[in-house]
Coordinates of C-alpha atoms in Angstrom, one line a residue:
M1 CA -10.8 -7.7 10.7
S2 CA -11.0 -8.0 6.9
S3 CA -9.5 -5.3 4.8
S4 CA -13.0 -4.1 3.7
S5 CA -14.1 -3.8 7.3
L6 CA -11.3 -1.5 8.2
P7 CA -12.9 1.7 9.5
A8 CA -12.7 4.9 7.5
A9 CA -10.3 7.5 8.8
S10 CA -12.0 10.1 10.9
P11 CA -11.5 13.8 9.8
E12 CA -9.3 14.2 12.8
E13 CA -7.1 11.2 11.7
V14 CA -6.9 12.7 8.2
A15 CA -5.8 16.0 9.6
R16 CA -3.3 14.3 11.9
Q17 CA -1.8 12.3 9.1
G18 CA -1.7 15.4 7.0
R19 CA 0.3 17.2 9.6
L20 CA 2.8 14.4 10.0
A21 CA 3.2 14.2 6.2
A22 CA 3.9 17.9 6.1
E23 CA 6.0 18.2 9.2
I24 CA 7.9 14.9 9.6
G25 CA 8.1 13.3 6.2
L26 CA 10.4 10.2 5.9
W27 CA 12.1 9.0 9.0
R28 CA 15.9 8.9 8.9
S29 CA 15.8 5.2 9.3
E30 CA 13.3 4.9 6.3
E31 CA 15.5 7.2 4.2
G32 CA 18.6 5.0 5.0
L33 CA 16.8 1.9 3.9
V34 CA 15.5 3.5 0.7
R35 CA 18.8 4.9 -0.3
R36 CA 20.3 1.4 0.4
W37 CA 17.9 -0.7 -1.5
F38 CA 16.4 1.5 -4.3
R39 CA 17.7 3.7 -7.0
P40 CA 16.0 7.1 -7.8
T41 CA 15.0 5.7 -11.2
D42 CA 13.2 2.7 -9.7
A43 CA 9.4 2.4 -10.1
L44 CA 8.1 2.0 -6.5
L45 CA 4.7 1.3 -5.0
N46 CA 3.9 2.8 -1.5
V47 CA 1.2 0.7 0.1
D48 CA -1.2 2.2 2.6
S49 CA 0.3 5.6 1.8
G50 CA -2.1 7.4 4.1
A51 CA -1.9 11.2 3.6
G52 CA 1.4 10.8 1.7
R53 CA 4.2 11.0 4.3
V54 CA 6.4 8.3 2.7
S55 CA 5.5 9.0 -1.0
L56 CA 6.1 12.8 -0.7
G57 CA 9.3 12.2 1.2
L58 CA 10.6 10.0 -1.6
W59 CA 9.8 12.7 -4.1
E60 CA 11.9 15.0 -2.0
L61 CA 14.8 12.5 -2.2
G62 CA 14.5 12.4 -6.1
Y63 CA 12.4 9.2 -6.3
E64 CA 9.9 10.5 -8.9
R65 CA 8.4 7.1 -10.0
V66 CA 6.4 6.4 -6.9
L67 CA 2.7 5.5 -6.8
G68 CA 1.0 5.9 -3.4
I69 CA -2.1 3.5 -2.9
E70 CA -4.5 3.8 0.0
R71 CA -8.0 2.4 0.6
D72 CA -9.2 5.4 2.4
R73 CA -10.6 8.1 0.2
G74 CA -10.2 10.9 2.7
L75 CA -6.5 10.1 3.2
V76 CA -6.0 10.0 -0.6
A77 CA -7.7 13.4 -1.0
E78 CA -5.3 14.8 1.7
A79 CA -2.3 13.3 0.0
R80 CA -3.3 14.8 -3.3
R81 CA -3.9 18.2 -1.6
L82 CA -0.4 18.1 -0.1
A83 CA 1.1 17.1 -3.4
A84 CA -0.5 19.9 -5.2
R85 CA 0.4 22.4 -2.6
L86 CA 4.1 21.3 -2.7
D87 CA 3.9 21.1 -6.6
Y88 CA 5.0 17.4 -6.5
A89 CA 3.8 15.2 -9.3
T90 CA 3.4 12.1 -7.0
P91 CA 0.2 10.3 -7.9
F92 CA -2.1 8.7 -5.3
R93 CA -4.8 6.1 -6.0
V94 CA -7.7 4.7 -4.0
A95 CA -6.9 1.0 -3.9
D96 CA -6.9 -1.9 -1.5
V97 CA -3.7 -4.0 -1.5
V98 CA -5.7 -7.1 -0.7
R99 CA -7.6 -6.8 -3.9
L100 CA -4.8 -5.3 -6.0
A101 CA -4.5 -6.6 -9.5
L102 CA -1.1 -5.4 -10.6
P103 CA 0.3 -6.3 -14.1
A104 CA 3.2 -8.8 -13.6
E105 CA 6.6 -7.4 -12.7
T106 CA 5.5 -3.7 -13.0
Y107 CA 7.5 -2.4 -10.0
D108 CA 11.1 -2.5 -8.9
G109 CA 10.1 -2.4 -5.3
V110 CA 7.4 -1.8 -2.6
L111 CA 7.4 0.2 0.6
W112 CA 4.7 -0.9 3.2
L113 CA 5.5 0.9 6.3
E114 CA 3.8 1.9 9.6
G115 CA 2.4 -1.5 10.4
G116 CA -0.3 -1.6 7.8
L117 CA 0.2 -5.4 7.3
A118 CA -0.4 -6.0 11.0
R119 CA -3.9 -4.3 10.9
R120 CA -5.2 -7.1 8.6
E121 CA -6.3 -10.6 9.3
V122 CA -3.8 -13.3 8.2
P123 CA -5.7 -14.3 5.0
A124 CA -5.8 -10.7 3.9
Q125 CA -2.1 -10.4 4.7
E126 CA -1.3 -13.6 2.5
A127 CA -3.4 -12.2 -0.3
A128 CA -1.7 -8.8 -0.2
L129 CA 1.8 -10.3 -0.1
K130 CA 1.0 -12.5 -3.1
A131 CA -0.5 -9.6 -5.1
L132 CA 2.6 -7.5 -4.4
R133 CA 5.0 -10.3 -5.4
R134 CA 3.2 -10.6 -8.8
G135 CA 3.6 -6.9 -9.4
V136 CA 7.3 -6.8 -8.5
R137 CA 10.1 -8.0 -10.8
A138 CA 12.2 -10.9 -9.7
G139 CA 15.0 -9.5 -7.6
G140 CA 12.9 -6.4 -6.6
R141 CA 12.5 -5.7 -2.9
L142 CA 9.8 -5.2 -0.3
V143 CA 10.5 -2.9 2.6
L144 CA 8.0 -3.7 5.3
G145 CA 7.4 -2.1 8.6
T146 CA 5.8 -4.1 11.4
P147 CA 5.2 -3.6 15.2
V148 CA 8.0 -4.9 17.3
A149 CA 5.5 -7.3 18.9
D150 CA 4.7 -9.0 15.6
D151 CA 5.2 -12.8 15.4
A152 CA 8.3 -13.1 13.4
A153 CA 8.2 -16.8 12.6
S154 CA 4.7 -16.5 11.4
L155 CA 5.5 -13.4 9.2
L156 CA 8.6 -15.3 7.8
D157 CA 6.2 -18.1 6.8
R158 CA 3.7 -15.8 5.1
L159 CA 6.5 -13.9 3.2
A160 CA 8.1 -17.2 2.0
S161 CA 4.7 -18.7 0.8
A162 CA 4.1 -15.5 -1.1
G163 CA 7.5 -15.7 -2.9
W164 CA 9.6 -13.3 -0.8
T165 CA 12.9 -14.1 0.9
V166 CA 13.9 -11.9 3.9
E167 CA 17.3 -10.5 3.6
V168 CA 17.4 -8.1 6.5
R169 CA 15.4 -7.5 9.7
L170 CA 16.2 -4.7 12.0
R171 CA 14.5 -2.8 14.8
R172 CA 14.0 0.9 14.1
D173 CA 15.4 2.1 17.4
A174 CA 18.6 0.4 16.4
E175 CA 18.9 3.2 13.8
D176 CA 21.2 6.0 14.9
G177 CA 20.0 9.6 14.7
E178 CA 16.1 9.2 14.6
A179 CA 14.5 12.5 15.3
A180 CA 12.8 13.0 18.7
D181 CA 9.4 13.9 17.0
V182 CA 9.5 10.6 15.1
K183 CA 10.0 8.7 18.3
A184 CA 7.3 10.6 20.0
A185 CA 4.7 10.1 17.1
Y186 CA 5.4 6.5 16.2
S187 CA 5.9 3.4 18.3
D188 CA 9.0 1.2 17.7
C189 CA 8.9 -1.1 14.7
W190 CA 10.8 -3.8 12.8
F191 CA 11.9 -3.1 9.3
W192 CA 12.0 -6.2 7.0
V193 CA 13.7 -6.1 3.6
A194 CA 12.6 -9.1 1.4
V195 CA 13.6 -9.9 -2.1
A196 CA 11.2 -11.2 -4.7
T197 CA 12.3 -14.7 -5.6

């Protein structure tokens, strides 16, 4: 399935993601990774930001230089609605990561969580990882969430060919203290932290 053939989010899915953004926010495991790898002053890109769960959670932690990008207009509208309701200045844009034309070395890091990469065909994954690498300064990091069942060797190859070197890979359920509502709402995943080389 190409990026452009991904189905639009149904009104029910938009509402579901909006509830999760408002009620759950960042997972404890995600918060730990963000605090470990990024400073609050870093310019961050949140790919496939959905209804804003991660981007809005970052704002709550003091990360105010975050741009959420999402290809689905309904989800972007919901994220903007939530940001306005909370009085957060987090911007959201309609954009497809596969066709992203970022100026070189614009961002200090990227967060692409909840398995968004896995929902795309391999050529689209490769294009997206290369586009993100162009937009991140050397030494910047990509924090990627993938399904546990994802083919690790193949993903390592795609990351390396796009200019990323994996520093850490850990399974989310290895993180202590994850809230029960997170475990109920989201399946287990791997977190990958890769550095732009």
